[in-house]
XYZ file of C-alpha atoms in Angstrom:
700
model
C 185.250 33.541 -1.961
C 184.160 30.170 -3.290
C 185.442 28.105 -0.359
C 183.814 30.205 2.434
C 180.519 30.336 0.520
C 180.595 26.604 -0.037
C 181.233 25.923 3.651
C 178.413 28.281 4.696
C 175.858 26.837 2.248
C 176.836 23.261 3.081
C 176.330 23.950 6.780
C 173.061 25.865 6.149
C 171.551 24.169 3.069
C 168.131 25.840 3.330
C 169.479 29.395 3.324
C 169.551 29.677 -0.478
C 166.087 28.071 -1.061
C 164.604 30.377 1.564
C 166.123 33.414 -0.149
C 164.710 32.302 -3.506
C 161.264 31.709 -2.024
C 161.146 35.035 -0.179
C 162.340 37.026 -3.189
C 159.875 35.357 -5.573
C 157.032 36.057 -3.134
C 158.130 39.669 -2.725
C 157.416 40.493 -6.376
C 158.947 40.818 -9.801
C 161.483 43.403 -8.618
C 163.292 40.695 -6.608
C 163.502 38.083 -9.336
C 167.157 38.978 -9.887
C 167.947 38.253 -6.238
C 166.059 34.968 -6.498
C 168.194 34.105 -9.525
C 171.323 34.779 -7.455
C 170.033 32.273 -4.873
C 170.238 29.669 -7.660
C 173.456 30.873 -9.279
C 175.549 31.050 -6.097
C 175.076 27.348 -5.149
C 175.898 26.404 -8.754
C 179.042 28.520 -8.537
C 180.007 26.644 -5.361
C 179.323 23.250 -6.939
C 176.251 22.507 -4.767
C 173.817 21.311 -7.427
C 171.193 19.883 -5.073
C 170.908 23.148 -3.184
C 170.686 25.015 -6.503
C 167.869 22.702 -7.633
C 165.985 23.249 -4.371
C 166.422 27.007 -4.768
C 165.060 26.842 -8.315
C 162.020 24.833 -7.213
C 161.386 27.193 -4.295
C 161.580 30.224 -6.581
C 159.186 28.657 -9.081
C 156.761 27.774 -6.275
C 156.817 31.319 -4.938
C 156.333 32.806 -8.402
C 153.453 30.398 -9.106
C 151.753 31.321 -5.836
C 152.293 35.029 -6.409
C 150.593 34.926 -9.814
C 148.235 31.983 -10.180
C 146.982 31.608 -6.603
C 146.294 35.321 -6.264
C 144.522 35.310 -9.631
C 142.368 32.402 -8.477
C 141.450 34.250 -5.295
C 140.582 37.324 -7.338
C 138.377 35.233 -9.617
C 136.499 33.610 -6.717
C 136.120 36.962 -5.004
C 134.671 38.453 -8.208
C 132.153 35.589 -8.410
C 131.094 36.031 -4.800
C 130.830 39.829 -5.120
C 129.093 39.796 -8.497
C 126.741 42.853 -8.546
C 124.098 40.818 -10.351
C 124.052 38.217 -7.580
C 121.142 38.845 -5.244
C 122.343 36.438 -2.558
C 125.113 33.953 -1.878
C 124.665 30.511 -0.331
C 127.691 28.766 1.173
C 128.159 25.528 3.077
C 131.314 25.251 5.116
C 132.984 24.628 8.451
C 133.547 27.194 11.168
C 137.302 27.630 11.582
C 137.289 30.559 13.998
C 134.852 32.595 16.073
C 135.333 36.370 16.282
C 132.825 37.549 18.856
C 129.869 38.739 16.761
C 131.054 36.965 13.589
C 132.699 33.737 12.465
C 135.072 32.676 9.703
C 133.591 29.971 7.490
C 135.674 27.812 5.148
C 133.757 26.987 1.988
C 133.609 23.229 1.371
C 133.737 23.673 -2.417
C 136.562 26.150 -2.963
C 138.458 25.975 0.336
C 138.318 29.773 0.580
C 137.174 31.557 3.693
C 134.479 34.151 4.252
C 133.499 36.197 7.293
C 129.869 35.641 8.295
C 127.748 37.714 10.661
C 124.070 38.424 11.162
C 121.547 40.261 13.303
C 120.498 39.682 16.877
C 118.745 36.442 15.870
C 121.934 35.034 14.325
C 122.535 31.558 15.825
C 125.577 30.791 17.936
C 128.206 28.912 15.947
C 131.090 26.880 17.329
C 134.406 25.894 15.817
C 134.329 22.627 13.897
C 130.594 22.735 13.043
C 129.308 22.807 9.469
C 126.694 25.419 8.573
C 124.713 26.362 5.500
C 124.306 30.144 5.344
C 122.691 32.506 2.881
C 123.090 36.248 2.797
C 124.283 39.369 1.012
C 128.019 39.369 0.140
C 129.979 42.583 0.479
C 133.567 43.766 0.609
C 135.403 43.778 3.914
C 135.426 47.340 5.154
C 137.904 48.923 7.502
C 136.923 51.399 10.150
C 137.415 54.960 8.817
C 138.823 56.134 12.140
C 142.628 56.341 12.401
C 144.243 53.901 14.792
C 141.468 51.329 14.484
C 142.137 47.653 13.913
C 143.099 46.872 10.290
C 140.476 44.197 9.828
C 140.869 43.953 6.061
C 144.576 43.094 6.144
C 144.151 40.714 9.062
C 141.397 38.762 7.310
C 143.349 38.811 4.039
C 146.260 37.091 5.804
C 143.783 34.380 6.819
C 142.658 33.927 3.174
C 139.277 35.516 3.940
C 137.965 37.033 0.706
C 134.806 38.930 1.648
C 132.045 39.431 4.212
C 128.601 37.815 4.199
C 125.696 39.464 6.004
C 123.566 36.370 6.571
C 119.802 36.399 6.897
C 119.410 32.603 7.020
C 121.591 29.982 8.701
C 120.957 26.325 9.363
C 123.253 23.700 10.798
C 124.406 21.105 8.269
C 126.106 18.682 10.685
C 128.425 18.625 13.676
C 131.508 18.457 11.481
C 134.070 15.779 10.805
C 135.873 13.933 13.621
C 139.037 15.886 12.838
C 137.232 19.243 13.041
C 135.652 18.160 16.338
C 139.119 17.249 17.585
C 140.413 20.712 16.711
C 137.377 22.432 18.209
C 137.812 20.493 21.457
C 140.804 22.642 22.384
C 138.475 25.536 23.200
C 136.531 23.505 25.748
C 139.720 22.107 27.295
C 141.184 25.612 27.509
C 138.082 26.953 29.264
C 138.116 24.037 31.720
C 141.802 24.585 32.515
C 141.146 28.319 32.965
C 138.471 27.523 35.542
C 140.920 25.166 37.257
C 143.437 28.026 37.575
C 140.712 30.159 39.154
C 140.053 27.908 42.120
C 140.844 29.713 45.360
C 141.554 33.120 43.768
C 139.527 36.148 42.716
C 138.781 35.680 39.021
C 137.769 39.331 38.498
C 141.222 40.760 39.167
C 143.900 41.670 36.597
C 146.208 39.140 38.255
C 143.980 36.198 37.285
C 143.489 37.592 33.774
C 147.251 37.911 33.374
C 147.800 34.388 34.723
C 145.302 32.757 32.346
C 146.615 34.697 29.361
C 150.239 33.859 30.125
C 149.723 30.143 30.797
C 146.910 29.290 28.338
C 146.710 32.235 25.950
C 143.025 32.729 26.898
C 142.526 36.449 26.196
C 138.711 36.341 26.128
C 138.623 36.496 29.946
C 140.769 39.663 30.052
C 139.240 43.111 30.228
C 140.218 45.772 27.661
C 141.850 47.792 30.451
C 144.189 44.923 31.370
C 145.210 44.361 27.764
C 145.729 48.098 27.293
C 148.179 48.203 30.220
C 150.432 45.573 28.640
C 150.118 47.186 25.211
C 151.210 50.589 26.489
C 154.215 49.228 28.387
C 155.441 47.147 25.420
C 154.732 43.711 26.942
C 151.707 42.609 24.934
C 153.591 39.458 23.910
C 152.625 38.127 27.348
C 149.021 37.861 26.111
C 149.768 36.067 22.820
C 151.014 32.484 22.888
C 154.246 32.801 20.918
C 157.917 31.927 21.107
C 158.071 33.200 24.692
C 155.434 30.720 25.890
C 156.692 27.797 23.806
C 160.295 28.433 24.874
C 159.356 28.593 28.557
C 157.235 25.444 28.229
C 160.116 23.632 26.516
C 162.556 24.813 29.205
C 160.281 23.664 32.034
C 159.702 20.303 30.338
C 163.446 19.795 29.843
C 164.125 20.608 33.509
C 161.363 18.240 34.590
C 162.758 15.334 32.558
C 166.257 16.109 33.773
C 165.061 15.787 37.358
C 163.595 12.397 36.391
C 167.037 11.453 34.992
C 165.728 10.681 31.499
C 168.195 10.192 28.661
C 168.728 13.201 26.350
C 166.980 11.554 23.366
C 163.992 10.468 25.458
C 163.827 13.928 27.043
C 163.782 15.619 23.598
C 161.096 13.246 22.300
C 158.848 13.716 25.335
C 159.387 17.492 25.206
C 158.141 17.532 21.613
C 155.059 15.532 22.613
C 154.273 17.873 25.498
C 154.787 20.939 23.301
C 152.399 19.489 20.709
C 149.833 18.926 23.471
C 150.349 22.481 24.737
C 149.950 23.781 21.189
C 146.650 21.910 20.875
C 145.362 23.265 24.198
C 146.130 26.858 23.216
C 144.141 26.458 19.989
C 146.958 26.442 17.406
C 147.584 30.212 17.241
C 149.783 31.174 14.319
C 152.523 32.661 16.500
C 152.694 29.478 18.597
C 152.810 27.281 15.479
C 155.808 29.283 14.233
C 157.613 28.802 17.548
C 156.746 25.094 17.650
C 158.168 24.565 14.164
C 161.456 26.213 15.184
C 161.742 24.128 18.358
C 160.720 20.954 16.480
C 163.435 21.521 13.869
C 166.038 21.979 16.598
C 164.979 18.958 18.657
C 164.410 16.865 15.539
C 168.000 17.406 14.486
C 169.195 16.294 17.891
C 166.975 13.193 17.777
C 168.428 12.284 14.367
C 171.931 12.878 15.742
C 172.566 15.661 13.268
C 174.626 18.702 14.090
C 172.423 21.788 13.702
C 173.380 25.424 13.429
C 171.164 28.301 14.613
C 171.107 29.768 11.087
C 169.891 26.513 9.542
C 167.224 26.093 12.246
C 166.044 29.631 11.504
C 165.993 29.014 7.739
C 164.306 25.611 8.073
C 161.454 26.920 10.207
C 160.852 29.931 7.962
C 161.020 27.783 4.820
C 158.506 25.229 6.124
C 156.051 27.900 7.277
C 156.214 29.796 3.974
C 155.744 26.584 2.001
C 152.487 25.903 3.827
C 151.221 29.506 3.927
C 153.221 32.032 1.857
C 150.957 34.879 3.031
C 152.751 34.807 6.371
C 155.657 36.685 4.801
C 153.894 40.055 5.020
C 152.403 39.560 8.483
C 153.840 41.472 11.427
C 153.890 38.373 13.618
C 156.022 36.370 11.174
C 158.557 39.151 10.781
C 158.765 39.858 14.510
C 159.099 36.154 15.372
C 162.035 35.457 13.089
C 163.781 38.776 13.596
C 163.635 38.363 17.369
C 164.798 34.738 17.120
C 167.859 35.890 15.190
C 168.432 38.632 17.761
C 168.214 36.186 20.672
C 170.713 33.796 19.064
C 173.109 36.584 18.117
C 172.829 38.214 21.537
C 173.440 34.908 23.313
C 176.567 34.183 21.259
C 177.810 37.710 21.814
C 177.266 37.327 25.553
C 179.246 34.077 25.683
C 182.192 35.647 23.889
C 182.009 39.045 25.558
C 184.006 40.277 28.531
C 182.625 39.597 31.996
C 181.230 42.409 34.120
C 181.908 41.120 37.626
C 182.675 37.409 37.164
C 186.074 35.992 38.226
C 188.958 36.004 35.785
C 188.570 33.429 33.014
C 192.114 32.194 33.678
C 191.086 30.880 37.112
C 190.332 27.154 36.615
C 186.716 26.211 37.143
C 187.531 23.469 39.665
C 189.368 25.698 42.132
C 186.808 28.502 42.199
C 185.071 29.187 45.473
C 181.330 28.933 45.895
C 180.953 32.705 45.824
C 182.953 32.873 42.588
C 180.620 30.290 41.036
C 177.609 32.428 42.042
C 179.244 35.565 40.660
C 180.009 33.819 37.373
C 176.445 32.489 36.992
C 174.779 35.806 37.839
C 177.169 37.692 35.559
C 176.355 35.487 32.579
C 172.623 35.646 33.278
C 172.494 39.424 33.750
C 174.684 40.133 30.715
C 172.580 37.852 28.531
C 169.311 39.373 29.732
C 170.500 42.947 29.253
C 172.108 42.384 25.836
C 169.253 40.292 24.411
C 166.570 42.663 25.736
C 168.348 45.719 24.358
C 168.936 44.174 20.921
C 165.359 42.843 20.755
C 163.952 46.265 21.669
C 166.121 48.064 19.108
C 165.237 45.621 16.302
C 161.512 45.593 17.106
C 161.214 49.404 17.062
C 161.282 49.789 13.240
C 158.938 46.813 12.754
C 156.358 48.088 15.243
C 156.645 51.571 13.774
C 156.059 50.196 10.270
C 153.175 47.836 11.076
C 151.486 49.466 14.066
C 152.637 53.094 13.686
C 153.726 53.196 17.332
C 156.894 53.040 19.408
C 157.457 52.125 23.041
C 160.210 53.831 25.003
C 160.154 51.693 28.157
C 159.872 48.223 26.625
C 163.574 47.486 27.133
C 163.550 48.193 30.870
C 160.167 46.605 31.574
C 161.046 43.355 29.829
C 164.175 43.100 31.988
C 162.076 43.583 35.145
C 159.398 41.026 34.266
C 161.731 38.395 32.741
C 162.476 36.644 36.085
C 158.740 36.410 36.856
C 157.645 34.776 33.592
C 159.164 31.285 34.092
C 158.087 31.347 37.736
C 154.441 32.096 36.828
C 154.461 29.572 33.974
C 155.940 26.906 36.235
C 153.406 27.508 39.005
C 150.481 27.586 36.578
C 151.461 24.416 34.744
C 152.230 22.654 38.015
C 148.777 23.583 39.296
C 147.165 22.115 36.185
C 149.188 18.910 36.462
C 148.326 18.548 40.170
C 144.699 19.677 39.832
C 143.597 16.227 41.041
C 144.999 17.216 44.461
C 142.667 20.147 45.356
C 144.550 21.412 48.405
C 147.904 21.589 46.609
C 146.366 23.051 43.439
C 144.723 25.876 45.419
C 148.014 26.833 47.069
C 149.788 26.788 43.701
C 146.998 28.911 42.206
C 147.351 31.512 44.946
C 151.128 31.659 44.492
C 150.739 31.998 40.711
C 148.001 34.612 41.141
C 150.134 36.709 43.499
C 153.073 36.512 41.085
C 150.850 37.489 38.135
C 149.446 40.394 40.172
C 153.001 41.582 40.814
C 153.705 41.273 37.092
C 150.661 43.424 36.357
C 151.743 46.063 38.876
C 155.208 46.216 37.331
C 153.615 46.845 33.944
C 150.960 49.256 35.213
C 153.236 52.060 36.409
C 155.191 52.643 33.169
C 151.982 52.209 31.161
C 150.489 55.183 33.003
C 153.384 57.462 32.054
C 152.539 59.854 29.189
C 155.709 59.111 27.182
C 155.667 55.321 27.404
C 153.578 54.580 24.306
C 153.839 57.065 21.448
C 152.579 57.270 17.866
C 155.064 57.985 15.118
C 152.846 60.707 13.668
C 153.804 64.308 14.345
C 151.191 66.421 16.172
C 148.734 68.105 13.791
C 148.916 71.868 13.218
C 147.250 74.079 15.804
C 144.386 75.063 13.455
C 143.337 71.457 12.693
C 139.695 70.446 13.059
C 138.759 66.777 13.517
C 135.136 65.623 13.336
C 134.220 62.093 14.409
C 130.790 60.802 13.426
C 129.908 57.509 15.095
C 127.654 54.764 13.687
C 124.494 55.377 15.722
C 124.015 59.132 15.841
C 126.716 60.300 18.242
C 129.636 62.510 17.271
C 132.666 64.333 18.660
C 134.678 67.295 17.445
C 138.201 68.428 18.331
C 138.818 72.104 17.603
C 142.527 72.876 17.461
C 145.582 71.002 18.678
C 145.738 71.143 21.616
C 142.215 72.461 21.709
C 138.664 71.809 22.769
C 137.118 68.334 22.549
C 133.337 68.570 22.243
C 131.466 65.395 23.285
C 132.816 61.858 22.963
C 129.976 59.480 21.987
C 129.008 56.367 23.884
C 131.404 54.320 25.979
C 131.978 51.953 23.071
C 132.551 54.875 20.675
C 135.088 56.464 23.004
C 136.993 53.220 23.648
C 137.087 51.738 20.145
C 136.965 54.811 17.889
C 137.674 58.184 19.482
C 140.603 57.364 21.791
C 142.493 55.238 19.193
C 141.987 57.985 16.610
C 143.255 60.733 18.932
C 146.277 58.599 19.782
C 147.034 57.716 16.144
C 146.809 61.372 15.082
C 148.945 62.405 18.101
C 146.223 64.831 19.195
C 145.991 65.978 22.814
C 142.834 67.853 23.846
C 143.376 70.622 26.362
C 139.727 70.891 27.442
C 136.594 68.747 27.285
C 133.051 70.033 26.881
C 129.934 67.893 27.313
C 127.165 69.689 25.445
C 124.312 67.859 27.178
C 123.704 64.848 29.408
C 122.778 62.226 26.826
C 124.453 58.815 26.628
C 124.913 58.987 22.845
C 127.053 62.098 23.289
C 128.870 61.747 26.631
C 128.576 58.054 27.547
C 132.365 57.666 27.308
C 133.227 60.746 29.373
C 134.910 58.740 32.159
C 137.208 57.055 29.638
C 138.266 60.436 28.246
C 138.970 61.831 31.712
C 140.912 58.700 32.674
C 143.080 58.847 29.546
C 143.717 62.596 29.916
C 143.714 63.229 33.687
C 145.044 66.789 33.311
C 142.388 67.859 30.814
C 140.364 70.950 31.735
C 136.732 69.989 32.311
C 134.188 72.494 31.090
C 130.536 72.552 32.054
C 128.009 73.879 29.573
C 126.867 77.334 30.758
C 123.344 77.451 32.099
C 120.568 79.304 30.339
C 120.655 83.026 31.011
C 124.283 83.075 32.213
C 127.144 85.019 30.661
C 129.323 83.538 27.897
C 132.402 81.627 29.018
C 135.777 82.543 27.507
C 139.062 80.638 27.703
C 142.283 80.548 25.682
C 144.602 77.736 24.589
C 147.535 77.565 22.190
C 144.978 76.863 19.462
C 143.148 80.180 19.924
C 140.212 81.668 21.835
C 137.016 79.776 22.593
C 133.728 81.351 23.615
C 130.842 79.268 24.951
C 127.410 80.854 24.552
C 124.684 79.507 26.876
C 121.441 77.944 25.598
C 118.172 79.827 25.646
C 115.439 78.996 28.150
C 112.586 77.338 26.288
C 109.111 77.033 27.797
C 107.139 73.819 27.655
C 108.683 70.509 26.704
C 112.416 70.232 27.408
C 114.709 67.679 25.710
C 118.415 67.020 26.123
C 119.342 68.967 22.977
C 117.847 72.159 24.459
C 120.850 72.399 26.812
C 123.383 72.453 23.955
C 125.588 75.553 23.993
C 127.184 77.194 20.958
C 130.982 77.362 20.653
C 132.846 80.056 18.736
C 136.525 79.396 17.936
C 138.717 82.283 16.787
C 142.276 81.908 15.490
C 144.408 84.168 13.257
C 141.403 86.073 11.983
C 139.457 82.901 11.132
C 136.240 81.891 12.914
C 134.492 78.542 13.326
C 131.019 78.315 14.822
C 130.021 74.956 16.317
C 126.238 74.927 16.668
C 125.785 71.194 17.215
C 122.207 70.234 18.120
C 121.348 73.646 19.570
C 117.744 74.690 18.804
C 116.962 77.604 16.538
C 115.956 79.985 19.408
C 119.398 79.531 20.968
C 121.056 80.433 17.681
C 118.821 83.457 17.152
C 119.761 84.938 20.528
C 123.477 84.985 19.709
C 125.029 88.446 19.520
C 125.405 89.776 16.003
C 129.189 89.589 16.080
C 129.120 85.973 17.312
C 126.969 84.815 14.386
C 129.602 85.632 11.782
C 131.788 82.627 10.868
C 133.941 81.275 8.075
C 133.104 77.630 8.874
C 129.866 76.358 10.379
C 129.434 72.924 11.989
C 125.780 72.244 12.675
C 123.581 69.282 13.522
C 119.836 68.839 13.841
C 117.748 69.427 16.946
C 115.355 66.681 17.985
C 112.265 68.707 17.089
C 113.227 72.402 16.804
C 115.308 72.272 13.625
C 118.125 74.806 13.579
C 118.740 74.451 9.829
C 116.989 77.678 8.949
C 118.104 78.970 5.548
C 118.059 82.614 6.558
C 120.077 81.962 9.701
C 122.723 79.973 7.797
C 122.969 82.786 5.250
C 123.309 85.314 8.058
C 126.506 83.647 9.328
C 128.240 84.254 6.000
C 129.945 80.860 6.302
C 131.675 79.713 3.140
C 131.816 76.079 4.334
C 129.065 74.260 6.223
C 129.541 70.794 7.724
C 126.236 69.029 8.414
C 126.324 66.522 11.258
C 123.994 63.557 10.623
C 120.927 63.250 12.872
C 120.103 59.962 14.539
C 117.016 59.529 12.375
C 118.757 59.953 9.018
C 119.269 62.804 6.562
C 116.575 65.288 5.687
C 116.137 65.976 1.957
C 116.050 69.718 2.614
C 119.366 69.911 4.466
C 121.530 70.581 1.418
C 118.987 73.063 0.053
C 119.092 75.052 3.278
C 122.880 75.300 2.982
C 122.931 75.751 -0.792
C 124.558 79.161 -0.566
C 127.671 77.677 0.990
C 129.983 74.744 0.365
C 127.852 72.171 2.213
C 129.381 68.856 3.260
C 127.071 66.136 4.572
C 128.982 64.010 7.065
C 127.912 60.381 6.845
C 127.486 58.085 9.870
C 130.715 56.296 10.831
C 133.059 58.775 9.181
C 136.129 60.824 10.073
C 136.726 64.302 8.644
C 139.702 66.558 9.223
C 140.691 69.921 7.771
C 142.680 73.014 8.642
C 140.802 76.180 9.453
C 143.322 78.328 7.584
C 142.746 76.342 4.360
C 138.967 76.797 4.365
C 137.422 79.510 2.158
C 136.919 82.904 3.752
C 133.326 83.708 4.669
C 131.456 86.840 3.678
C 130.509 89.518 6.165
C 126.736 90.070 5.935
C 124.541 92.721 7.477
C 122.797 90.579 10.065
C 119.968 92.994 10.627
C 118.837 92.888 7.006
C 119.244 89.133 6.461
C 117.047 87.940 9.339
C 113.246 88.086 9.013
């Protein structure tokens, strides 16, 4: 085996150093594999490659231990409990909507900074001096929410600073101003693409995102369509965009009859300019490094292999930022690159589908045979590469994002012919923007093509089985309680069961719907307890996501109880009581009784005490009680809670904060105070059994 190994390592000299670096970064368990990456080149007589592998392994081990220890030490200093405040002077490296990432001038470490409504607007490249309270980066407790902690950790962001004072130090260095200028250029180019078209349509949002990577102009609904159909890579400047830009540049220089070396050099320059305009996203930098390695080898007149290009790009990126190894983008980029290369080689060597026989000489083929041969190669390559890419991305997306997409293979085949066409039209419009009439016509053509692309993605995204979580559906007796940050809450009784309220529009979009999707929960019915924005502001989003859901209206005061059954059990809605005098929204809150397998849960919500007192005696008995606090007529009466016999009481937080007497009122039961911005789930069958109490004797 020595001769084949020697030939492989000599042709791909960075394969062994990359293996040593990856294994040393992966942890102590892979040190043995890293040692093999040094021993195998020595065995083959390749001492230089063995030395490079040894140095790469040492570098990875040093980073894994010493650099992480240094970050831990700095983080401990910043988060010292005895520190009243933290003052930092640094440059803004990225803006994140309501917060920014600041790079400390002293340590080079990054910190997320945000403030109140009076927090000044910061721009990339500027230097600011901020002072505030440091705290750990917290993730949202709701399942399916964005993993902010891991994302910021990949960017070397150690903690969060809630600033109460911020003053501008200076405008930044010339280099930082140069980097920050890409944002202004990108916005100007986006406005240039909008001339002559409707900028409020999904077609324009898709066009700007595909050509410039400007996602800030896209609505959440547009992004959600591409996420659900498995084509979200259209919105992130990555290998797809850089590859299309390189292909278009190469075709342009070929039309100009440039020499191959001049064409490669100018293509690299244009790709660097495109990378600057898009703001140096990490995924685009990875793709640029791979293309630069390939074109650089051709410029130096060196024969390059796809494996060595792959290893060289990965090795260079990990040398600069070893944290990229654990990121989903890094793994997807290099896995899909390997799949594309392997699929292309397989297509070239595979049997034709409808092309002429390979034994027919190329020169004597008819025009139709040439067309058949070209279309056969193109269709086989597209189908094979798309299928292999979809199959290899499934485990990675399931591991990192806990989701799978069933239609991604077919949709990517449908939209593949449109992508270079839209990119070509968009870039041509930007190049010819100094000719207004021609630029407007190109914009309209690109906008129509992008609108067609959106329509192709919209239909499969609306199908219920297109975008699925990997979690199994919860048991039928599962209860999920969502408490939102500013007083609203929602509760899902059973699976599939009854969803009670949904919070504001922001709560429903960013917390409730992602959590229901991540837990693979499907409500069968929706109940709005009362018409208040904090409770039902996101109702339209819920109805749009679940169009077949059964809509329930709260029964009016004085009407009969409403009964309905689902696979999760029987639900009974008891109407509110008519109250004289002042009426508030909470007075319309009904009471819900859920019965399943001999267990009973009573959802009182914000119903006032008179509504609870008018319940029939049999309806008051429950094993689990979920109760909130009325605006002014507090339902947390000790005697009434005791009369239910509930062994477990879940106290929903009021908008004004907790009352000191709440736990005392529920002292006879296992009381759980639900905090704002929290998620609680339990199974009804696993809750303690309540006691049956003589209701007539317990009430005053």
